[in-house]
Coordinates of C-alpha atoms and ligand atoms in Angstrom, one line a residue:
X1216 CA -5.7 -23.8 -15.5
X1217 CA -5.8 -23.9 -19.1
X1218 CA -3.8 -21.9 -21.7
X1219 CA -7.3 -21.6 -23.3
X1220 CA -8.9 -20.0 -20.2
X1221 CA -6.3 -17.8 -19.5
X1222 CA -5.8 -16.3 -23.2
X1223 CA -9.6 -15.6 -23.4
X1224 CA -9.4 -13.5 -20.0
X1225 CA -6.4 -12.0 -21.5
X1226 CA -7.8 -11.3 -24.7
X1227 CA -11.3 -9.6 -22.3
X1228 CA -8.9 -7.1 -20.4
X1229 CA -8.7 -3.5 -22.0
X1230 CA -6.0 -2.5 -23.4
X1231 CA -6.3 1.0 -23.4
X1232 CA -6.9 4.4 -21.5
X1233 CA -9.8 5.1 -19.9
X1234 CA -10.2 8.8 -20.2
X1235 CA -13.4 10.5 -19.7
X1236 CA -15.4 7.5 -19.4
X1237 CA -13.9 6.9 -22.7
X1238 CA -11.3 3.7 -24.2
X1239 CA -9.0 4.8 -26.3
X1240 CA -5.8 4.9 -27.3
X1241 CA -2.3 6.8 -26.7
X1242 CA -1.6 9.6 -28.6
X1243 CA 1.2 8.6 -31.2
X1244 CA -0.3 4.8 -30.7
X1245 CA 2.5 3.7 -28.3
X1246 CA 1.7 0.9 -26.8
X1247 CA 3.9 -1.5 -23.8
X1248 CA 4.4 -4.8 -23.0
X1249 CA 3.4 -6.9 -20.1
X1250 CA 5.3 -10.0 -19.2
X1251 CA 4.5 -13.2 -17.2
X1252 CA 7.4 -13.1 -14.9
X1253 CA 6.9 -16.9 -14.2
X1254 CA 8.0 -17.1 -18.0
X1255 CA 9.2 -14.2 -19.6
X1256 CA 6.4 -14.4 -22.2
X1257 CA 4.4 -11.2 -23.4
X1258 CA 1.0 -11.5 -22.3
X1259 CA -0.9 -8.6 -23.4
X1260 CA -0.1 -5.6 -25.3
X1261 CA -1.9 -2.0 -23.6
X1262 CA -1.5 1.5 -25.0
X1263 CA 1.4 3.6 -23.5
X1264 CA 0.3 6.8 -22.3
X1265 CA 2.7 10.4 -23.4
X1266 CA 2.1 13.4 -21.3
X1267 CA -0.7 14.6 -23.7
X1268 CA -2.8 11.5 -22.7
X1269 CA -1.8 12.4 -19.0
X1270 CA -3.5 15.8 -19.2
X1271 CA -6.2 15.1 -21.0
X1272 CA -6.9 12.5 -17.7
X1273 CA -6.6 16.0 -15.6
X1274 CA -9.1 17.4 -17.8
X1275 CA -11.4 14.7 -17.4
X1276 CA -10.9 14.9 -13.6
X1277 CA -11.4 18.6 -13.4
X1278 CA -14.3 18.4 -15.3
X1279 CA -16.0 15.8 -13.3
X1280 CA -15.4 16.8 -10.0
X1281 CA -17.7 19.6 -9.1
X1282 CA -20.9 17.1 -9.7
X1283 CA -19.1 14.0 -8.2
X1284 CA -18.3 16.1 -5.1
X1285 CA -22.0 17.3 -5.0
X1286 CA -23.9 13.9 -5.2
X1287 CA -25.1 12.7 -2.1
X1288 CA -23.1 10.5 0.0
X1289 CA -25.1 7.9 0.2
X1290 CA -25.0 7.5 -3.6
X1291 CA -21.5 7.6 -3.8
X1292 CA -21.6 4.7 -1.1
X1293 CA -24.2 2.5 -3.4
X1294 CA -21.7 2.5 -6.1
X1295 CA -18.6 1.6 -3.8
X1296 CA -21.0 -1.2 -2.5
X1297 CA -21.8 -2.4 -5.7
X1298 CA -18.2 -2.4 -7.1
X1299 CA -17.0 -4.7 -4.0
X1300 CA -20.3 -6.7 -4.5
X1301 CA -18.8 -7.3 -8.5
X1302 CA -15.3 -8.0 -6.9
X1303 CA -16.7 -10.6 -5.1
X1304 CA -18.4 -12.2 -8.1
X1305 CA -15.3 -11.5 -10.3
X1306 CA -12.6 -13.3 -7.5
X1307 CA -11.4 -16.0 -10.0
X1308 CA -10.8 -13.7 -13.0
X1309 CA -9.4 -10.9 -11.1
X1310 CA -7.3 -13.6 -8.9
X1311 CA -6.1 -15.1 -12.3
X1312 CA -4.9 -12.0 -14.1
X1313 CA -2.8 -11.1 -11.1
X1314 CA -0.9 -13.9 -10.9
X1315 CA -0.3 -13.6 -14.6
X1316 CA 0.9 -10.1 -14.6
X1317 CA 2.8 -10.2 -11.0
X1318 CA 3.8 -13.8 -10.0
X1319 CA 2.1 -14.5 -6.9
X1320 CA 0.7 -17.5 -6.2
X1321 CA -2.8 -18.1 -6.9
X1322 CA -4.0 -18.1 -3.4
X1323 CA -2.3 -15.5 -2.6
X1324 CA -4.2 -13.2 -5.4
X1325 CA -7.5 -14.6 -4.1
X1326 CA -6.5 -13.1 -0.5
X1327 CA -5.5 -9.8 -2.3
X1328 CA -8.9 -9.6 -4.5
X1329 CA -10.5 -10.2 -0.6
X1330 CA -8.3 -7.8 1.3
X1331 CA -8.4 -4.9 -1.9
X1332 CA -12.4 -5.5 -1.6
X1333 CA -12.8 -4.7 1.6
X1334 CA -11.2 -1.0 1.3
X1335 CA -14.7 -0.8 -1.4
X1336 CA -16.7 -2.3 1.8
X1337 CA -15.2 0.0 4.3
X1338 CA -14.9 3.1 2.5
X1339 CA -18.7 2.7 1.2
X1340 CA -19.5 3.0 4.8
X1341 CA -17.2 5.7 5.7
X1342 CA -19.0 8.1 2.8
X1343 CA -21.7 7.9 4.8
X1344 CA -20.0 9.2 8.0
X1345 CA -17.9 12.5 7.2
X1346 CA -19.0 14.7 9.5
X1347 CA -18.1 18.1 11.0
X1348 CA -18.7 20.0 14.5
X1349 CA -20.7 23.1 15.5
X1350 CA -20.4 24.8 18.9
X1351 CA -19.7 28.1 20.7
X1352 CA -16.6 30.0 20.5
X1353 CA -15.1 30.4 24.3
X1354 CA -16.2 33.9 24.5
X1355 CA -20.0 33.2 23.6
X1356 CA -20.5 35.8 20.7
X1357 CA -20.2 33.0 18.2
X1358 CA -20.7 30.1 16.7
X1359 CA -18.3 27.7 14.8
X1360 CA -19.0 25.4 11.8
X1361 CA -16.7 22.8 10.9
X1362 CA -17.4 20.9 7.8
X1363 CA -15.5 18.5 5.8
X1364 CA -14.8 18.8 1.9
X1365 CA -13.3 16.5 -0.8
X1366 CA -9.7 18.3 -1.6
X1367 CA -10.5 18.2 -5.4
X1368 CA -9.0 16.0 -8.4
X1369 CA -6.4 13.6 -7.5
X1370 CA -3.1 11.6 -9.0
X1371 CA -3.3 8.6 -7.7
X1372 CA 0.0 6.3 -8.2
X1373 CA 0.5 2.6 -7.2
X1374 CA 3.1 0.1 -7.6
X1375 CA 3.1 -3.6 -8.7
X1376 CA 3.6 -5.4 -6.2
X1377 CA -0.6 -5.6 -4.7
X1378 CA -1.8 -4.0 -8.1
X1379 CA -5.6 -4.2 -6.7
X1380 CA -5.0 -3.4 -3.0
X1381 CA -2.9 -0.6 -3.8
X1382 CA -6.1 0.7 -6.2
X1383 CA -8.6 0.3 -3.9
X1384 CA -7.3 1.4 -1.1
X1385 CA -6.2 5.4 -2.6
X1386 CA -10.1 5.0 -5.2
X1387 CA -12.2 4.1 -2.6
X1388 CA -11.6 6.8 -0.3
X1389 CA -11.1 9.3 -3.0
X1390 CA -14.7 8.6 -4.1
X1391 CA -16.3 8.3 -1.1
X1392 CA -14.8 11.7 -0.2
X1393 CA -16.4 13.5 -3.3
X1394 CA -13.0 13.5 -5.1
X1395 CA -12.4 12.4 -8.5
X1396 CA -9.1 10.7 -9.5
X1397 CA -6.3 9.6 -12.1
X1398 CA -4.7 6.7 -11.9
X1399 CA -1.4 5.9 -12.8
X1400 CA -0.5 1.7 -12.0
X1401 CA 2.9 0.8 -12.3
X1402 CA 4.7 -0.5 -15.9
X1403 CA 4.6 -4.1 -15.0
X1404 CA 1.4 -4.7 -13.8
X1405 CA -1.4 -2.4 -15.3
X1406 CA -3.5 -5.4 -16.4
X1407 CA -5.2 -5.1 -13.1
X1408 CA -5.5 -1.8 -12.6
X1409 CA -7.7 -1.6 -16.4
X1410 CA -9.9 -4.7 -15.4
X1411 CA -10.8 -2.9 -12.2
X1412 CA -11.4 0.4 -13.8
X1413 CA -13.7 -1.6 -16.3
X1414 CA -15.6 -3.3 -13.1
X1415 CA -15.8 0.3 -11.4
X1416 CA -17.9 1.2 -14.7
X1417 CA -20.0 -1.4 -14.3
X1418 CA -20.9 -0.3 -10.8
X1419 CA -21.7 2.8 -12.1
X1420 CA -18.9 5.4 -11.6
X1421 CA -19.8 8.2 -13.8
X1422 CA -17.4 9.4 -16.9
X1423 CA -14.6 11.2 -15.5
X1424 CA -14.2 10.0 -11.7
X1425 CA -11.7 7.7 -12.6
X1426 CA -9.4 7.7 -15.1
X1427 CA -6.4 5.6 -15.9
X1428 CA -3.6 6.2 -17.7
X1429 CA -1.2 3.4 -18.5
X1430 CA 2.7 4.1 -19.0
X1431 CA 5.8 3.6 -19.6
X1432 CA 7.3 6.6 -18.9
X1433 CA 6.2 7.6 -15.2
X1434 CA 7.7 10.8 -14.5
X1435 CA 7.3 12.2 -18.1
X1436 CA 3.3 11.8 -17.7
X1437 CA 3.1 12.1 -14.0
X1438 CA 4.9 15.4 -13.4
X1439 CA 3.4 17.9 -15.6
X1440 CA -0.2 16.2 -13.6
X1441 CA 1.6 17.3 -10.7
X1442 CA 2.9 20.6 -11.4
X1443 CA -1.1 21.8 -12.9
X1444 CA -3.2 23.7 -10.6
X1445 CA -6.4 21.8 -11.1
X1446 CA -4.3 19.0 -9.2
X1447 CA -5.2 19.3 -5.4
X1448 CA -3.5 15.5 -4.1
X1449 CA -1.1 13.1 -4.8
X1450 CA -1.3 9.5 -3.2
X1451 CA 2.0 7.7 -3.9
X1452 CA 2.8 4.0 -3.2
X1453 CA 6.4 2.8 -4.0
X1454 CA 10.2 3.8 -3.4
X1455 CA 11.3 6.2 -0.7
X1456 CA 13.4 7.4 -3.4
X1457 CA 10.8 8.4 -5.7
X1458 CA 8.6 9.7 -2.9
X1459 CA 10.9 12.1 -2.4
X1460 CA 11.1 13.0 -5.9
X1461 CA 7.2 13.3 -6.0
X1462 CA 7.1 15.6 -2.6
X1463 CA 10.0 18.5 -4.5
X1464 CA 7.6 17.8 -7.5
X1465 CA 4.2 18.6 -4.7
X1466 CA 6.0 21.2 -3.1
X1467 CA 5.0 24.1 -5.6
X1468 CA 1.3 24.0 -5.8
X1469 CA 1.3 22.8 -2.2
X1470 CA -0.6 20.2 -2.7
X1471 CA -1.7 17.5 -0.1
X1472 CA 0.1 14.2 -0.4
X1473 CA 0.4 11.1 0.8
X1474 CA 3.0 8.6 0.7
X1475 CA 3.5 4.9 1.5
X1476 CA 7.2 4.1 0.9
X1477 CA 9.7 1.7 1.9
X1478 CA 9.9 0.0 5.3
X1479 CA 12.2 -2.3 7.0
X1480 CA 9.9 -4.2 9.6
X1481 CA 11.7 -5.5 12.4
X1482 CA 10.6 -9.3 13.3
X1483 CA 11.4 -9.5 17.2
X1484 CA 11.3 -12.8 18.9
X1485 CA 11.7 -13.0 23.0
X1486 CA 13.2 -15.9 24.5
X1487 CA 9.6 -16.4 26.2
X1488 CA 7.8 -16.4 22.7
X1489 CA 5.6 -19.4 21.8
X1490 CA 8.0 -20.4 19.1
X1491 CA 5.3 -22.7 16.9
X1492 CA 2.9 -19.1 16.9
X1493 CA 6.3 -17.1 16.2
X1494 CA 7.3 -19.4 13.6
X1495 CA 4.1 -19.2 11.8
X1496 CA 4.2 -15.7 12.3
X1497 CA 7.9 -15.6 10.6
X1498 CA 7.0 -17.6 7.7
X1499 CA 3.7 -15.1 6.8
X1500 CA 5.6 -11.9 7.9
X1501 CA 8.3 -12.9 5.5
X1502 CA 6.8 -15.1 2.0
X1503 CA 4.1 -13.3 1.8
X1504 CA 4.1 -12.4 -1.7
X1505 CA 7.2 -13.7 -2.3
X1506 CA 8.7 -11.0 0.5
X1507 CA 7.7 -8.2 -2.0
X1508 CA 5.9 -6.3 0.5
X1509 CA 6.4 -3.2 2.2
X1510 CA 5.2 -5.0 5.2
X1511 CA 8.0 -7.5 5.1
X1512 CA 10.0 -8.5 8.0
X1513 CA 13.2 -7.4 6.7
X1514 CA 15.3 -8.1 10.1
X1515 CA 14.9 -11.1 12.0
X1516 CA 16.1 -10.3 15.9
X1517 CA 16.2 -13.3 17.9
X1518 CA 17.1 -13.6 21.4
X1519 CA 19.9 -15.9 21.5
X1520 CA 18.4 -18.4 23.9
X1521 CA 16.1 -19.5 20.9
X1522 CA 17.7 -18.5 18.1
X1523 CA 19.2 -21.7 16.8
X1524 CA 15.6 -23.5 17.5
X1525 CA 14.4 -20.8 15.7
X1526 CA 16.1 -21.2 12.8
X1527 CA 16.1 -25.0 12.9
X1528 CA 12.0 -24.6 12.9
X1529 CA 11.7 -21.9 9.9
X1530 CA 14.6 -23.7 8.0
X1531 CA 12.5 -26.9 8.2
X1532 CA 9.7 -24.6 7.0
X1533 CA 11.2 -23.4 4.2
X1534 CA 12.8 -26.4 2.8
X1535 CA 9.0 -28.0 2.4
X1536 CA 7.9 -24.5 0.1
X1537 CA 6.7 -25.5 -3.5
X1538 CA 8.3 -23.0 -5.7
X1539 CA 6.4 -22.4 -9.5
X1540 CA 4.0 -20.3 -11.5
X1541 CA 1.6 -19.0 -9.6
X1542 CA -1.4 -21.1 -10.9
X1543 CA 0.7 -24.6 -10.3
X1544 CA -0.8 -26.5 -7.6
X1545 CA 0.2 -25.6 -4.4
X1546 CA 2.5 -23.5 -4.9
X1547 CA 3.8 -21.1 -2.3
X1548 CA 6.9 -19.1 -3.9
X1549 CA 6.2 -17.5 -7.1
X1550 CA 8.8 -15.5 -9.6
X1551 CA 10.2 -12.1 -8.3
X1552 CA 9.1 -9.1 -10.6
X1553 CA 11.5 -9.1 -12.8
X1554 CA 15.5 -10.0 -13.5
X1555 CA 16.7 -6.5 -11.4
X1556 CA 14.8 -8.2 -8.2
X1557 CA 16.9 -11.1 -8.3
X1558 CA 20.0 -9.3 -8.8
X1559 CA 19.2 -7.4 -5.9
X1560 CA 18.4 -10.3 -3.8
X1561 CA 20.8 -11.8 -4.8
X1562 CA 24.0 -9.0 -4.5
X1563 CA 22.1 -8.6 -1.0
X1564 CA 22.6 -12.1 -0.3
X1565 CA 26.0 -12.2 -1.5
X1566 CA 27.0 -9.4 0.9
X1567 CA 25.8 -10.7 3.7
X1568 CA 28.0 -14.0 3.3
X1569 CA 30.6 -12.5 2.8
X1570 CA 30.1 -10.7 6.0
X1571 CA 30.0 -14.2 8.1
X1572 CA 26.6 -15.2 7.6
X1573 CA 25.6 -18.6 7.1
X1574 CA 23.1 -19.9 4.8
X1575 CA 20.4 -22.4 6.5
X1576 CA 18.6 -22.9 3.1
X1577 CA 18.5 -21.6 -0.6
X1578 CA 21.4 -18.4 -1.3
X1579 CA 20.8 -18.1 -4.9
X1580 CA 18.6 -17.8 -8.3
X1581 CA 16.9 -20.5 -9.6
X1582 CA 17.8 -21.4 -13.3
X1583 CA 14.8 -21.7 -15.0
X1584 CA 12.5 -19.6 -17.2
X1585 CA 11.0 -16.5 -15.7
X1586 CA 12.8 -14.8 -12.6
X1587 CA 13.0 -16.8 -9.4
X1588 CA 15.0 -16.9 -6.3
X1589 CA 15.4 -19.6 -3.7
X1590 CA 13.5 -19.0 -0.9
X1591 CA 16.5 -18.4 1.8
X1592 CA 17.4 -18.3 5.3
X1593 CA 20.0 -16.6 6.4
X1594 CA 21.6 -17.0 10.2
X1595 CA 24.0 -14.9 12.0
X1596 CA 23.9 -11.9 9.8
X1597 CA 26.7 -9.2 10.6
X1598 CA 26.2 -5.5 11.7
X1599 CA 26.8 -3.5 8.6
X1600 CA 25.0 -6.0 6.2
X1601 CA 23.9 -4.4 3.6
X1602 CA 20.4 -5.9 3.4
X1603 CA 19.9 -5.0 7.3
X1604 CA 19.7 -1.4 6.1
X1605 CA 17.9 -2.0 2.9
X1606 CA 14.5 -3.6 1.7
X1607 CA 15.4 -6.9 0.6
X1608 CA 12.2 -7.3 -1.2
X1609 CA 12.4 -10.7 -2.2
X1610 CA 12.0 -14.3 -0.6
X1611 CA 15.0 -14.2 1.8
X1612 CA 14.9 -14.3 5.9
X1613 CA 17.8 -12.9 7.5
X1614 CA 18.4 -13.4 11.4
X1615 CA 20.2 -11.8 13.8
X1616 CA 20.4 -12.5 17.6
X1617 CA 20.7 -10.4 20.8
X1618 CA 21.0 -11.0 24.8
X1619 CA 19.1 -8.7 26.1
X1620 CA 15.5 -6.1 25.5
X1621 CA 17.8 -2.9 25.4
X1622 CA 19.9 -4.3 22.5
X1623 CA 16.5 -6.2 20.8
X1624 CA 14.5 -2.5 21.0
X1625 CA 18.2 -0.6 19.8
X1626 CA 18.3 -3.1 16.9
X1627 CA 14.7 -2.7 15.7
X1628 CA 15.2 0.8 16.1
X1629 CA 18.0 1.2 13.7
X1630 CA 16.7 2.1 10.4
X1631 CA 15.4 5.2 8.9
X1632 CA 12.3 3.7 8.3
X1633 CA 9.3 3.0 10.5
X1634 CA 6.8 1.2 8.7
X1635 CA 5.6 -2.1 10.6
X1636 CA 7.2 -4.2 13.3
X1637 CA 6.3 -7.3 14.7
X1638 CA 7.1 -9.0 18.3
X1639 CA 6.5 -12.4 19.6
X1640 CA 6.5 -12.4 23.2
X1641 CA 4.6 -14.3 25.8
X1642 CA 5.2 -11.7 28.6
X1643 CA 2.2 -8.5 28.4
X1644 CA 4.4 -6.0 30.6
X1645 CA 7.2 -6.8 28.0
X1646 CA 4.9 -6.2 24.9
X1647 CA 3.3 -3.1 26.5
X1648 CA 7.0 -1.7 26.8
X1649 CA 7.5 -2.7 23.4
X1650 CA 4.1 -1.0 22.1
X1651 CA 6.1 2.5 23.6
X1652 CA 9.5 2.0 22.7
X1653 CA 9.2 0.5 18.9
X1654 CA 9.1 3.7 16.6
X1655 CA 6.9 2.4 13.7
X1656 CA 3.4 3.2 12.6
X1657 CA 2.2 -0.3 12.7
X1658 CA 2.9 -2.9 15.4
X1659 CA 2.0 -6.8 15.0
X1660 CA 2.1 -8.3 18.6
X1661 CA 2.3 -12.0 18.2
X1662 CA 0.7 -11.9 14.6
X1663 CA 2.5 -11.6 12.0
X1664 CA 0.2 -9.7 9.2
X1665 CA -1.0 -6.2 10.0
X1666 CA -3.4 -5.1 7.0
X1667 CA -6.6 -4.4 7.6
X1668 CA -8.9 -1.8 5.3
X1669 CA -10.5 -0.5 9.4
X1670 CA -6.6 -0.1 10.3
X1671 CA -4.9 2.8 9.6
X1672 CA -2.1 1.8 7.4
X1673 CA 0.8 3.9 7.3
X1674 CA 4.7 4.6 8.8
X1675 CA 6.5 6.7 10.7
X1676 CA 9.9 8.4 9.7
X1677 CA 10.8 7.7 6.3
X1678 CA 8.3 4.8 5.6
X1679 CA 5.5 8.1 4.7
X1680 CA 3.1 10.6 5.4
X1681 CA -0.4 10.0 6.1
X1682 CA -2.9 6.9 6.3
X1683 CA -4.7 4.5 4.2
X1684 CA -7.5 2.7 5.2
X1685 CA -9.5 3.2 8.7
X1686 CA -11.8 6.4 10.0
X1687 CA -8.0 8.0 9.2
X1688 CA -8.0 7.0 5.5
X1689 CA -11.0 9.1 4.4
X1690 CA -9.3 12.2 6.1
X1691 CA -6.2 12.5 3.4
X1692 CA -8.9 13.1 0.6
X1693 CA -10.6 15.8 2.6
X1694 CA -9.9 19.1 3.7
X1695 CA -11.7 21.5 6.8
X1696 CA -13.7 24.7 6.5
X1697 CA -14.7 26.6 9.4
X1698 CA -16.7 29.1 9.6
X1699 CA -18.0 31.5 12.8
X1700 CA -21.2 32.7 12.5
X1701 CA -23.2 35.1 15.1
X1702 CA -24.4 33.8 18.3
X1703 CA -28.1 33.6 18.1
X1704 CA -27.9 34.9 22.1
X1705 CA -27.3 37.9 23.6
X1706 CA -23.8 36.6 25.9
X1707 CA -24.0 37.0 29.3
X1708 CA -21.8 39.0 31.7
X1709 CA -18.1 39.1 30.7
X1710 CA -15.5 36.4 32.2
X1711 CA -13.0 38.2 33.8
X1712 CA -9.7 37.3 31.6
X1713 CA -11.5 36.9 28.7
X1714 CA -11.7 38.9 25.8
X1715 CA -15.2 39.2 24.3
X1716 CA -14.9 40.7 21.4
X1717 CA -17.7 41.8 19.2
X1718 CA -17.9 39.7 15.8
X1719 CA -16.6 42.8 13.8
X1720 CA -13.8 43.9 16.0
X1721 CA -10.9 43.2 14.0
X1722 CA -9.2 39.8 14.3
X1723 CA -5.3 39.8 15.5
X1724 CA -4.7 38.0 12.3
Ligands
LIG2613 P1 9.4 -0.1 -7.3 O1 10.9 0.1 -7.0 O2 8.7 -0.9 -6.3 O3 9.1 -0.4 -8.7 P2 8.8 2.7 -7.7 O4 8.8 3.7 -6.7 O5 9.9 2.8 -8.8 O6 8.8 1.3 -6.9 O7 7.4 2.6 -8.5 C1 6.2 2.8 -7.8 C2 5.3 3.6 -8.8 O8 5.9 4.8 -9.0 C3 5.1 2.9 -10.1 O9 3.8 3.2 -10.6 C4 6.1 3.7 -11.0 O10 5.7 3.7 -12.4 C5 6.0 5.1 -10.4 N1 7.1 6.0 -10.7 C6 8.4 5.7 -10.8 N2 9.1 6.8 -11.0 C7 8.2 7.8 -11.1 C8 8.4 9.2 -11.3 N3 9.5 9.8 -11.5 N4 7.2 9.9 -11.3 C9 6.0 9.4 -11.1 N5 5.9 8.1 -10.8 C10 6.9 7.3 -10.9

């Protein structure tokens, strides 16, 4: 890949707000860097959205969404269609800038530009499909209407570590609903978030459907959004800590939310797994994206029978990844996000050995430009290890072992989060119990990637509220009417125990 080719799709991106169908610039003229983190460099220069800017996205919303929410579904779904049709044709570019702006591996952002489509795929089809009920109340004196409307303008906020996914997966079901939307990408990575507003024009989305606003300052822009009563939903992707921030911030205009925050996804492995599958499993469940996934298997619990083939196996693995930039040839380990992610893997890492643990492979930085970290494993990791109970978020497997299913489901079970789990067994009874007893919104049994724009993404406890992608995924952006209306009948006799009351009597509440 040459610098050439990559400075000219730079140099195409954006660089500003897209307000109103419009491109301009922030108020004041701030503007914010965005680094390579494979080399430090500055690659791009985009405007820095104040609260002003913000607001006037709000506007834009507002004003949009009464004829966005009355077009026809069907139209809505031609435009979806045709923005996943221009993702397809637009793979390399798109692919390209994501590396740049995030680190993964080149690969990697092509399965990202395919996975982040499909939510335009899916949810095209899905605006075709909202539907409601009609039927007669239990006493026979009326009928009830359910329909199904979009909630009204929405903040939209996503972080950087899928910067398209994340997109597509809160747009596309925003706009199929009816619902128009502000976007809000995170600091590091809004490159992506720009060229895909750009190709949603070019599909056709009308001025004022989407809007993006670029910024350093998140909760300075975001919260006065928030706190305005044209605002009806907030879709949040990132830290548990600022979820919870968002939520106090939701809590006074009651508006719906949903949030996809941390996880820490259990990786079980039975004595009677098939070790290659579990293995293979291990290595996607945890590298993906350099471990910078929510979905990442944080805690690897290995019966102890195994556990040292285990670990031989995945060490072997491990030792053979190609670290580099993303666009380098084969490479499979990228730079984390920035120089705070390797401290944190790193302090995490630290802890842990000094706990007892033993490292198998890698335990530290990698001194070279950009921000990387070894990819690790980590065997016999103590109870009370700090990155058992947090998100390690970066390229490090940690494994701890256990004699028997009690103690296996206890472990998996110990964390305030409930995101994903996975489980490699070769016994059905066993992975049915596991199905029950696992509390986690997602389960991969003997697979070790979950995502899937039909699924319904999402956690239990304090991984979230609500679902993305799926029939489920359409449902956050839209909210139920019903309505009685007269039976067109005369109702028969009176069942005995049943109140029939005349539409007018007065209603207990
Ligand atoms: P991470 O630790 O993965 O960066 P964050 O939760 O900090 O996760 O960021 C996720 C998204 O939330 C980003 O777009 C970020 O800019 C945004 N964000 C961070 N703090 C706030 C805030 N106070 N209000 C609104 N958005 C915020």
């Amino acid at each position: 890949m040459s610098q050439d080719h990559e400075s000219a799709l730079l140099a195409r991106v954006p660089d500003r707000l897209y307000i109103g169908g419009q491109w301009r610039a922030a108020a004041g003229g701030r503007t914010l860097d965005v680094h390579d983190p494979a080399t430090g460099d500055v690659v791009r220069t985009v405007a820095d959205a104040a609260p002003a800017d913000g607001l006037a996205a709000l506007d834009a919303a507002a004003e949009a969404f009464p004829a966005w929410a009355a077009t026809p579904p069907r139209h809505r779904a031609e435009i979806l269609r045709r923005a996943f049709d221009l993702l397809q044709e637009r793979t390399e570019e798109l692919a390209l800038l994501m590396t740049i702006e995030m680190g993964k591996p080149l690969a990697e952002a092509r399965g990202e530009v395919a996975y982040g489509g499909e939510f335009l795929r899916w949810f095209s089809e899905e605006a075709t499909r909202i539907h409601g009920r009609y039927g007669p109340n239990p006493e026979g004196t009326g009928r009830m209407v359910v329909s199904q409307h979009p909630v009204g303008p929405c903040l939209l906020i996503t972080p950087w570590n899928l910067p398209l996914a994340m997109a597509t997966r809160k747009i596309a079901p925003a706009l199929a609903a009816g619902c128009t939307v502000v976007i809000k990408p995170a600091e590091l990575t809004p490159l992506t978030t720009l060229y895909l507003v750009q190709l949603l024009e070019d599909a056709g989305v009308p001025a004022g459907v989407v809007n993006a606003v670029t910024t350093s300052t998140a909760g300075e822009v975001c919260e006065p959004i928030i706190r305005d009563p044209r605002l009806r939903k907030l879709s949040f992707t990132g830290s548990t800590a600022v979820g919870q921030r968002l939520l106090e911030q939701a809590a006074r205009g009651v508006l719906r939310t949903s949030m996809e925050l941390g996880g820490n996804a259990p990786f079980v492995v039975f004595d009677d797994a098939d070790l290659d599958q579990a293995v293979d499993g291990a290595v996607a469940a945890k590298f993906r994206n350099t471990g910078q996934a929510c979905t990442a298997a944080n805690r690897f619990i290995v019966h102890r029978a195994v556990a040292e083939e285990f670990a031989r196996r995945v060490t072997e693995r491990v030792q053979r990844f190609a670290v580099g930039r993303g666009t380098e040839d084969g490479a499979m380990i990228g730079p984390l996000i920035d120089a705070r992610a390797v401290a944190k893997a790193a302090a995490l890492v630290g802890d842990a050995v000094r706990r007892g643990a033993t490292v198998r492979t890698g335990g530290s930085a990698i001194d070279r430009p950009g921000t990387f970290y070894a990819p690790t494993v980590l065997d016999d990791v103590a109870p009370g290890s700090d990155l058992l109970r947090e998100e390690i978020f970066g390229p490090v497997l940690a494994i701890v072992r256990f004699d028997t299913e009690d103690e296996a489901v206890r472990l998996a079970n110990d964390t305030e989060y409930g995101l994903v789990a996975y489980v490699y067994t070769a016994d059905l009874a066993r992975g049915q119990r596991m199905i029950e007893r696992l509390e986690t919104g997602m389960m991969g049994l003997n697979v070790g990637v979950v995502s899937n724009a039909a699924a319904p993404f999402g956690g239990w406890k304090m991984s979230g509220l609500g679902r993305e992608g799926g029939a489920e995924g359409i449902q956050e952006y839209l909210q139920t009417k019903y309505t009685l209306t007269p039976s067109p009948f005369v109702p028969g006799p009176a069942t005995p125990g049943l109140s029939a009351p005349s539409l007018s009597a007065p209603s207990p509440s």
